[in-house]
GROMACS .gro file of C-alpha atoms in nm:
model
  356
    1MET     CA    1   0.000   0.005   0.001
    2ASP     CA    2   0.287   0.242   0.082
    3ASN     CA    3   0.395   0.250  -0.283
    4LEU     CA    4   0.071   0.423  -0.366
    5PHE     CA    5   0.201   0.734  -0.186
    6ASP     CA    6   0.484   0.798  -0.427
    7GLY     CA    7   0.487   1.175  -0.504
    8PHE     CA    8   0.231   1.238  -0.230
    9PHE     CA    9   0.423   1.488  -0.013
   10PRO     CA   10   0.548   1.711  -0.296
   11TRP     CA   11   0.183   1.731  -0.409
   12LEU     CA   12   0.060   1.810  -0.053
   13ALA     CA   13   0.332   2.074  -0.008
   14GLY     CA   14   0.224   2.241  -0.336
   15GLN     CA   15  -0.133   2.288  -0.202
   16TYR     CA   16  -0.012   2.524   0.071
   17ASP     CA   17  -0.049   2.901   0.042
   18PRO     CA   18   0.185   3.066   0.295
   19GLY     CA   19   0.030   3.407   0.232
   20LEU     CA   20  -0.312   3.278   0.349
   21GLY     CA   21  -0.201   3.003   0.581
   22GLY     CA   22  -0.428   2.745   0.423
   23PHE     CA   23  -0.432   2.456   0.177
   24TYR     CA   24  -0.610   2.442  -0.155
   25TYR     CA   25  -0.843   2.149  -0.226
   26ALA     CA   26  -0.680   2.048  -0.557
   27GLN     CA   27  -0.420   2.165  -0.807
   28SER     CA   28  -0.686   2.317  -1.032
   29SER     CA   29  -0.787   2.535  -0.731
   30ILE     CA   30  -0.450   2.695  -0.726
   31GLN     CA   31  -0.460   2.783  -1.099
   32ASP     CA   32  -0.804   2.952  -1.080
   33LYS     CA   33  -0.841   3.276  -0.891
   34ALA     CA   34  -1.202   3.192  -0.815
   35PHE     CA   35  -1.078   2.955  -0.546
   36ILE     CA   36  -0.892   3.007  -0.217
   37PRO     CA   37  -0.782   2.774   0.063
   38ASP     CA   38  -1.080   2.641   0.267
   39ILE     CA   39  -1.140   2.520   0.616
   40GLU     CA   40  -1.190   2.148   0.536
   41SER     CA   41  -0.893   2.114   0.306
   42THR     CA   42  -0.664   2.298   0.550
   43ALA     CA   43  -0.779   2.090   0.848
   44GLN     CA   44  -0.749   1.770   0.641
   45SER     CA   45  -0.390   1.864   0.546
   46LEU     CA   46  -0.308   1.928   0.906
   47ASN     CA   47  -0.446   1.589   0.993
   48ILE     CA   48  -0.215   1.430   0.739
   49ILE     CA   49   0.081   1.621   0.889
   50ASP     CA   50  -0.026   1.503   1.233
   51ARG     CA   51  -0.048   1.137   1.128
   52GLN     CA   52   0.308   1.163   0.993
   53GLN     CA   53   0.430   1.294   1.335
   54LEU     CA   54   0.537   1.623   1.180
   55ILE     CA   55   0.341   1.885   1.381
   56GLY     CA   56   0.622   1.914   1.641
   57ALA     CA   57   0.868   2.003   1.359
   58MET     CA   58   0.641   2.261   1.196
   59PRO     CA   59   0.828   2.590   1.143
   60ALA     CA   60   0.697   2.864   1.374
   61LYS     CA   61   0.616   3.084   1.074
   62MET     CA   62   0.390   2.820   0.919
   63ARG     CA   63   0.230   2.744   1.258
   64ASN     CA   64   0.145   3.108   1.307
   65GLU     CA   65   0.009   3.134   0.951
   66MET     CA   66  -0.222   2.837   1.004
   67VAL     CA   67  -0.338   2.956   1.343
   68HIS     CA   68  -0.433   3.290   1.187
   69PHE     CA   69  -0.607   3.112   0.900
   70PHE     CA   70  -0.853   2.937   1.129
   71GLN     CA   71  -0.894   3.215   1.384
   72GLN     CA   72  -0.989   3.470   1.124
   73LYS     CA   73  -1.260   3.237   0.994
   74GLN     CA   74  -1.452   3.266   1.318
   75ASN     CA   75  -1.745   3.515   1.341
   76PRO     CA   76  -1.698   3.711   1.668
   77GLN     CA   77  -2.071   3.733   1.734
   78SER     CA   78  -2.197   3.387   1.646
   79GLY     CA   79  -1.882   3.180   1.709
   80TYR     CA   80  -1.923   2.990   1.381
   81PHE     CA   81  -1.623   2.930   1.147
   82VAL     CA   82  -1.721   3.024   0.795
   83ASP     CA   83  -1.546   3.010   0.455
   84ALA     CA   84  -1.582   3.291   0.204
   85HIS     CA   85  -1.797   3.091  -0.041
   86PRO     CA   86  -2.153   3.228   0.005
   87ALA     CA   87  -2.313   2.888  -0.022
   88MET     CA   88  -2.108   2.739   0.259
   89ILE     CA   89  -2.314   2.895   0.540
   90LYS     CA   90  -2.632   2.744   0.388
   91ASP     CA   91  -2.506   2.388   0.425
   92GLU     CA   92  -2.568   2.274   0.786
   93VAL     CA   93  -2.331   1.981   0.759
   94MET     CA   94  -2.046   2.208   0.637
   95VAL     CA   95  -2.116   2.458   0.909
   96HIS     CA   96  -2.118   2.189   1.180
   97ARG     CA   97  -1.805   2.022   1.037
   98ALA     CA   98  -1.626   2.361   1.022
   99ILE     CA   99  -1.664   2.400   1.406
  100ASN     CA  100  -1.502   2.065   1.470
  101TYR     CA  101  -1.239   2.095   1.204
  102SER     CA  102  -1.134   2.450   1.317
  103THR     CA  103  -1.130   2.388   1.687
  104GLY     CA  104  -0.951   2.055   1.642
  105SER     CA  105  -0.691   2.209   1.417
  106LEU     CA  106  -0.631   2.503   1.656
  107LYS     CA  107  -0.580   2.256   1.938
  108LYS     CA  108  -0.326   2.063   1.735
  109LEU     CA  109  -0.140   2.388   1.663
  110GLY     CA  110  -0.129   2.479   2.033
  111SER     CA  111  -0.392   2.746   2.007
  112LYS     CA  112  -0.769   2.793   2.045
  113ALA     CA  113  -1.062   2.987   1.909
  114LEU     CA  114  -1.069   3.360   1.982
  115TYR     CA  115  -1.443   3.374   2.066
  116PRO     CA  116  -1.700   3.154   2.239
  117LEU     CA  117  -1.847   2.871   2.025
  118PRO     CA  118  -2.212   2.893   1.904
  119PHE     CA  119  -2.377   2.718   2.199
  120VAL     CA  120  -2.208   2.946   2.454
  121ALA     CA  121  -2.260   3.248   2.226
  122LYS     CA  122  -2.633   3.160   2.218
  123ALA     CA  123  -2.624   3.136   1.841
  124ALA     CA  124  -2.700   2.767   1.823
  125PRO     CA  125  -3.028   2.657   1.654
  126GLU     CA  126  -3.350   2.659   1.853
  127TYR     CA  127  -3.372   2.281   1.846
  128VAL     CA  128  -3.076   2.246   2.084
  129SER     CA  129  -3.274   2.397   2.373
  130THR     CA  130  -3.429   2.076   2.511
  131PRO     CA  131  -3.392   1.701   2.454
  132ASP     CA  132  -3.738   1.687   2.308
  133SER     CA  133  -3.674   1.960   2.050
  134TYR     CA  134  -3.337   1.792   1.960
  135LEU     CA  135  -3.523   1.463   1.911
  136ALA     CA  136  -3.785   1.636   1.697
  137LYS     CA  137  -3.504   1.764   1.475
  138TRP     CA  138  -3.356   1.418   1.439
  139ARG     CA  139  -3.694   1.265   1.360
  140SER     CA  140  -3.736   1.526   1.081
  141ILE     CA  141  -3.417   1.422   0.901
  142ASP     CA  142  -3.477   1.219   0.586
  143LEU     CA  143  -3.274   0.893   0.574
  144ARG     CA  144  -3.359   0.784   0.219
  145ASN     CA  145  -2.987   0.846   0.152
  146SER     CA  146  -2.835   0.710   0.472
  147TRP     CA  147  -2.503   0.880   0.407
  148ARG     CA  148  -2.640   1.229   0.382
  149GLY     CA  149  -2.906   1.180   0.644
  150CYS     CA  150  -2.679   1.026   0.904
  151ASP     CA  151  -2.419   1.298   0.836
  152ARG     CA  152  -2.683   1.552   0.929
  153LEU     CA  153  -2.771   1.353   1.244
  154ALA     CA  154  -2.406   1.307   1.353
  155THR     CA  155  -2.276   1.656   1.277
  156SER     CA  156  -2.570   1.819   1.464
  157CYS     CA  157  -2.419   1.669   1.779
  158THR     CA  158  -2.148   1.932   1.778
  159TYR     CA  159  -2.378   2.138   1.997
  160ILE     CA  160  -2.408   1.853   2.253
  161GLY     CA  161  -2.026   1.853   2.265
  162GLN     CA  162  -2.034   2.224   2.347
  163MET     CA  163  -2.269   2.174   2.641
  164PRO     CA  164  -2.141   2.143   2.996
  165GLU     CA  165  -2.099   1.774   3.070
  166SER     CA  166  -2.366   1.791   3.339
  167ASP     CA  167  -2.626   1.893   3.082
  168ARG     CA  168  -2.546   1.641   2.811
  169GLU     CA  169  -2.683   1.321   2.952
  170PRO     CA  170  -3.061   1.365   2.872
  171PHE     CA  171  -2.971   1.464   2.519
  172LEU     CA  172  -2.747   1.164   2.469
  173GLN     CA  173  -3.012   0.929   2.620
  174GLU     CA  174  -3.270   1.048   2.366
  175ALA     CA  175  -3.023   1.017   2.078
  176VAL     CA  176  -2.926   0.661   2.175
  177ARG     CA  177  -3.293   0.547   2.211
  178PHE     CA  178  -3.384   0.704   1.881
  179LEU     CA  179  -3.093   0.541   1.692
  180GLU     CA  180  -3.164   0.201   1.843
  181SER     CA  181  -3.529   0.231   1.736
  182ILE     CA  182  -3.441   0.278   1.366
  183GLN     CA  183  -3.141   0.048   1.325
  184ASP     CA  184  -3.209  -0.233   1.079
  185PRO     CA  185  -3.232  -0.553   1.280
  186GLU     CA  186  -3.107  -0.765   0.994
  187THR     CA  187  -2.805  -0.563   0.870
  188GLY     CA  188  -2.715  -0.344   1.172
  189LEU     CA  189  -2.712  -0.045   0.930
  190TRP     CA  190  -2.920   0.276   0.931
  191GLY     CA  191  -3.131   0.436   0.661
  192ALA     CA  192  -3.177   0.350   0.293
  193GLY     CA  193  -2.974   0.352  -0.028
  194SER     CA  194  -2.713   0.123  -0.177
  195LEU     CA  195  -2.508  -0.096   0.051
  196TYR     CA  196  -2.211   0.139   0.037
  197VAL     CA  197  -2.437   0.436   0.109
  198ARG     CA  198  -2.586   0.264   0.414
  199ILE     CA  199  -2.239   0.163   0.539
  200SER     CA  200  -2.128   0.520   0.489
  201GLY     CA  201  -2.426   0.645   0.693
  202THR     CA  202  -2.344   0.396   0.965
  203PHE     CA  203  -1.985   0.519   0.962
  204LYS     CA  204  -2.113   0.873   1.019
  205LEU     CA  205  -2.310   0.759   1.322
  206HIS     CA  206  -2.003   0.579   1.462
  207THR     CA  207  -1.855   0.931   1.501
  208PHE     CA  208  -2.145   1.004   1.740
  209TYR     CA  209  -2.100   0.680   1.939
  210SER     CA  210  -1.720   0.702   1.957
  211GLY     CA  211  -1.719   1.076   2.024
  212PHE     CA  212  -1.927   1.033   2.339
  213GLY     CA  213  -1.783   0.695   2.446
  214ILE     CA  214  -2.112   0.507   2.381
  215PRO     CA  215  -2.102   0.141   2.258
  216MET     CA  216  -2.247   0.097   1.908
  217PRO     CA  217  -2.526  -0.159   1.902
  218ASN     CA  218  -2.529  -0.478   1.695
  219ILE     CA  219  -2.165  -0.469   1.594
  220GLU     CA  220  -2.169  -0.831   1.473
  221LEU     CA  221  -2.440  -0.742   1.216
  222ILE     CA  222  -2.244  -0.439   1.103
  223TYR     CA  223  -1.932  -0.655   1.057
  224LYS     CA  224  -2.122  -0.901   0.838
  225SER     CA  225  -2.268  -0.620   0.628
  226VAL     CA  226  -1.930  -0.461   0.578
  227LEU     CA  227  -1.764  -0.788   0.477
  228HIS     CA  228  -2.047  -0.873   0.235
  229CYS     CA  229  -2.019  -0.520   0.081
  230LEU     CA  230  -1.644  -0.538   0.033
  231ARG     CA  231  -1.673  -0.875  -0.139
  232ASN     CA  232  -1.963  -0.789  -0.364
  233GLU     CA  233  -1.992  -0.415  -0.436
  234GLU     CA  234  -1.779  -0.182  -0.648
  235ALA     CA  235  -1.613   0.108  -0.461
  236THR     CA  236  -1.634   0.416  -0.680
  237ASP     CA  237  -1.562   0.674  -0.409
  238MET     CA  238  -1.269   0.699  -0.171
  239CYS     CA  239  -1.525   0.718   0.113
  240TYR     CA  240  -1.646   0.375   0.016
  241ILE     CA  241  -1.290   0.249   0.082
  242ARG     CA  242  -1.227   0.446   0.401
  243ASN     CA  243  -1.569   0.401   0.575
  244PRO     CA  244  -1.576   0.017   0.585
  245ILE     CA  245  -1.223  -0.023   0.713
  246ASP     CA  246  -1.276   0.254   0.966
  247LEU     CA  247  -1.584   0.082   1.093
  248LEU     CA  248  -1.413  -0.255   1.118
  249SER     CA  249  -1.131  -0.095   1.321
  250TYR     CA  250  -1.381   0.079   1.549
  251ILE     CA  251  -1.611  -0.223   1.620
  252GLN     CA  252  -1.314  -0.449   1.682
  253VAL     CA  253  -1.483  -0.776   1.587
  254PRO     CA  254  -1.215  -1.048   1.584
  255LEU     CA  255  -1.102  -1.117   1.226
  256THR     CA  256  -0.929  -1.433   1.101
  257PRO     CA  257  -0.588  -1.399   0.921
  258SER     CA  258  -0.755  -1.487   0.595
  259GLU     CA  259  -1.023  -1.222   0.643
  260ILE     CA  260  -0.761  -0.958   0.727
  261SER     CA  261  -0.566  -1.048   0.416
  262GLU     CA  262  -0.878  -1.041   0.197
  263ILE     CA  263  -0.987  -0.697   0.339
  264LEU     CA  264  -0.645  -0.543   0.289
  265THR     CA  265  -0.614  -0.683  -0.067
  266ILE     CA  266  -0.954  -0.543  -0.163
  267THR     CA  267  -0.875  -0.211   0.003
  268ASN     CA  268  -0.535  -0.175  -0.169
  269ASN     CA  269  -0.682  -0.260  -0.510
  270ASN     CA  270  -0.963  -0.010  -0.462
  271MET     CA  271  -0.725   0.266  -0.355
  272SER     CA  272  -0.501   0.212  -0.655
  273LYS     CA  273  -0.789   0.309  -0.884
  274LEU     CA  274  -0.807   0.653  -0.722
  275LYS     CA  275  -0.437   0.740  -0.726
  276ARG     CA  276  -0.358   1.023  -0.962
  277ALA     CA  277  -0.047   1.120  -1.156
  278ASP     CA  278  -0.015   1.453  -0.966
  279GLY     CA  279   0.064   1.259  -0.651
  280GLY     CA  280  -0.267   1.287  -0.471
  281PHE     CA  281  -0.578   1.073  -0.457
  282SER     CA  282  -0.922   1.151  -0.604
  283ARG     CA  283  -1.263   1.113  -0.437
  284GLU     CA  284  -1.421   0.958  -0.748
  285ILE     CA  285  -1.318   0.743  -1.042
  286GLU     CA  286  -1.410   0.980  -1.329
  287ASN     CA  287  -1.291   1.297  -1.173
  288SER     CA  288  -1.239   1.486  -0.849
  289PRO     CA  289  -1.583   1.628  -0.755
  290PRO     CA  290  -1.560   2.012  -0.747
  291GLY     CA  291  -1.820   2.038  -0.472
  292PRO     CA  292  -1.746   1.756  -0.224
  293ASN     CA  293  -2.028   1.881   0.003
  294VAL     CA  294  -2.282   1.733  -0.241
  295ALA     CA  295  -2.089   1.423  -0.345
  296GLN     CA  296  -2.273   1.198  -0.108
  297VAL     CA  297  -2.573   1.200  -0.341
  298LYS     CA  298  -2.457   1.038  -0.660
  299LYS     CA  299  -2.584   1.090  -1.019
  300GLY     CA  300  -2.933   0.944  -1.056
  301ASP     CA  301  -3.005   0.952  -0.682
  302TYR     CA  302  -3.223   1.208  -0.500
  303TYR     CA  303  -3.222   1.365  -0.158
  304PRO     CA  304  -3.458   1.648  -0.066
  305ASP     CA  305  -3.340   2.002  -0.004
  306MET     CA  306  -2.977   1.941  -0.099
  307PRO     CA  307  -2.764   2.253  -0.050
  308GLU     CA  308  -2.588   2.428  -0.334
  309PRO     CA  309  -2.251   2.279  -0.435
  310VAL     CA  310  -1.963   2.467  -0.269
  311ALA     CA  311  -1.716   2.449  -0.554
  312LEU     CA  312  -1.357   2.418  -0.438
  313SER     CA  313  -1.188   2.333  -0.775
  314GLN     CA  314  -1.246   2.285  -1.147
  315GLY     CA  315  -1.328   1.920  -1.088
  316LEU     CA  316  -1.059   1.774  -1.309
  317TYR     CA  317  -0.902   1.423  -1.324
  318GLU     CA  318  -0.680   1.509  -1.029
  319GLY     CA  319  -0.602   1.448  -0.664
  320ASP     CA  320  -0.790   1.631  -0.392
  321LEU     CA  321  -0.750   1.679  -0.015
  322ASN     CA  322  -1.079   1.517   0.072
  323ALA     CA  323  -0.970   1.185  -0.073
  324SER     CA  324  -0.603   1.223   0.018
  325THR     CA  325  -0.659   1.265   0.392
  326GLN     CA  326  -0.879   0.956   0.376
  327ALA     CA  327  -0.601   0.765   0.200
  328THR     CA  328  -0.373   0.825   0.495
  329LEU     CA  329  -0.647   0.719   0.734
  330ILE     CA  330  -0.703   0.399   0.533
  331ARG     CA  331  -0.333   0.325   0.558
  332ARG     CA  332  -0.343   0.377   0.934
  333GLN     CA  333  -0.635   0.138   0.978
  334ALA     CA  334  -0.473  -0.115   0.747
  335TYR     CA  335  -0.169  -0.128   0.969
  336ARG     CA  336  -0.385  -0.168   1.275
  337LEU     CA  337  -0.585  -0.450   1.126
  338ALA     CA  338  -0.262  -0.625   1.026
  339GLY     CA  339  -0.123  -0.582   1.377
  340CYS     CA  340   0.173  -0.382   1.252
  341ILE     CA  341   0.331  -0.058   1.376
  342GLU     CA  342   0.260   0.236   1.148
  343GLU     CA  343   0.570   0.427   1.060
  344PRO     CA  344   0.570   0.768   0.882
  345LEU     CA  345   0.553   0.741   0.504
  346LYS     CA  346   0.871   0.760   0.299
  347GLY     CA  347   0.936   1.117   0.199
  348SER     CA  348   0.724   1.271   0.475
  349SER     CA  349   1.030   1.398   0.665
  350GLU     CA  350   1.112   1.625   0.360
  351PHE     CA  351   0.767   1.782   0.358
  352TYR     CA  352   0.859   2.117   0.510
  353GLU     CA  353   1.152   2.154   0.270
  354LYS     CA  354   0.906   2.153  -0.018
  355ILE     CA  355   0.675   2.422   0.121
  356ILE     CA  356   0.721   2.726  -0.104
   0.00000   0.00000   0.00000
């Protein structure tokens, strides 16, 4: 698997803009003045740097640039972190993810947000006021596309995370009861859609369970569904490669050596189809989706009230940060499944030398 990362770090270094302190989503983003570095791509790049044990060696100048990038994205009144693209603020999933990405990145960089977060700033949505209103919000979310719907469910929990711990418990109890009531008793998955879509939705919900230290129900059923999917379905999106192996790592169902070998072979073969000549990895087979915020709903599928695409690139046949950060996560989980120690990738130590 490691040979798939040839040329990866020169590509990643080339995405950085020292003047802005952020990373571009793809190479075509750099070449087009319509695009600038965005929150998700910058946080995803920092996650890659962190996985390669490079944050401690980050030059002070770059660290300060990146801290400034995230801090200046925060609205002083509402506490939200917002990109310049006007459609970003209209996508609730992006807005919620931006809180977690920005605060997490600032913590990695040894800093923090300048202003209170939305819950403390009293700018959170009305539905967070009581467990009943939170539950009503969850019940209103359409799960015909499990991936999109469960992403909305999971990311809305950012407000629970901002609550004082003493106030969280009734909200978490309602969430757990609700999720258990709608879990498929045969597959262990949630919502509707193709098998990969349902596994991706289930992956989104695992971020809720793991984030609050709550056991995920029916893990044996989830394991069987994941294994069946890997063996029988075609992975056309990097998320379809990352989400199953991440779930397997999380639920920790004992795997036989032959199952581990089979899973890693399938995973490696699928990843190789998304490696691009520029050194990065692409989200999709045909091209890198220019608006990854709407890439959960594929051509021919429908989900109500989808937000506008937040275009981050020209959408060429190229690597992008969304897929590339997932590629490094897949590698990490592959090493864990194999029972091996993950070492930094070859060439990672030269990363800072390549920053322009």
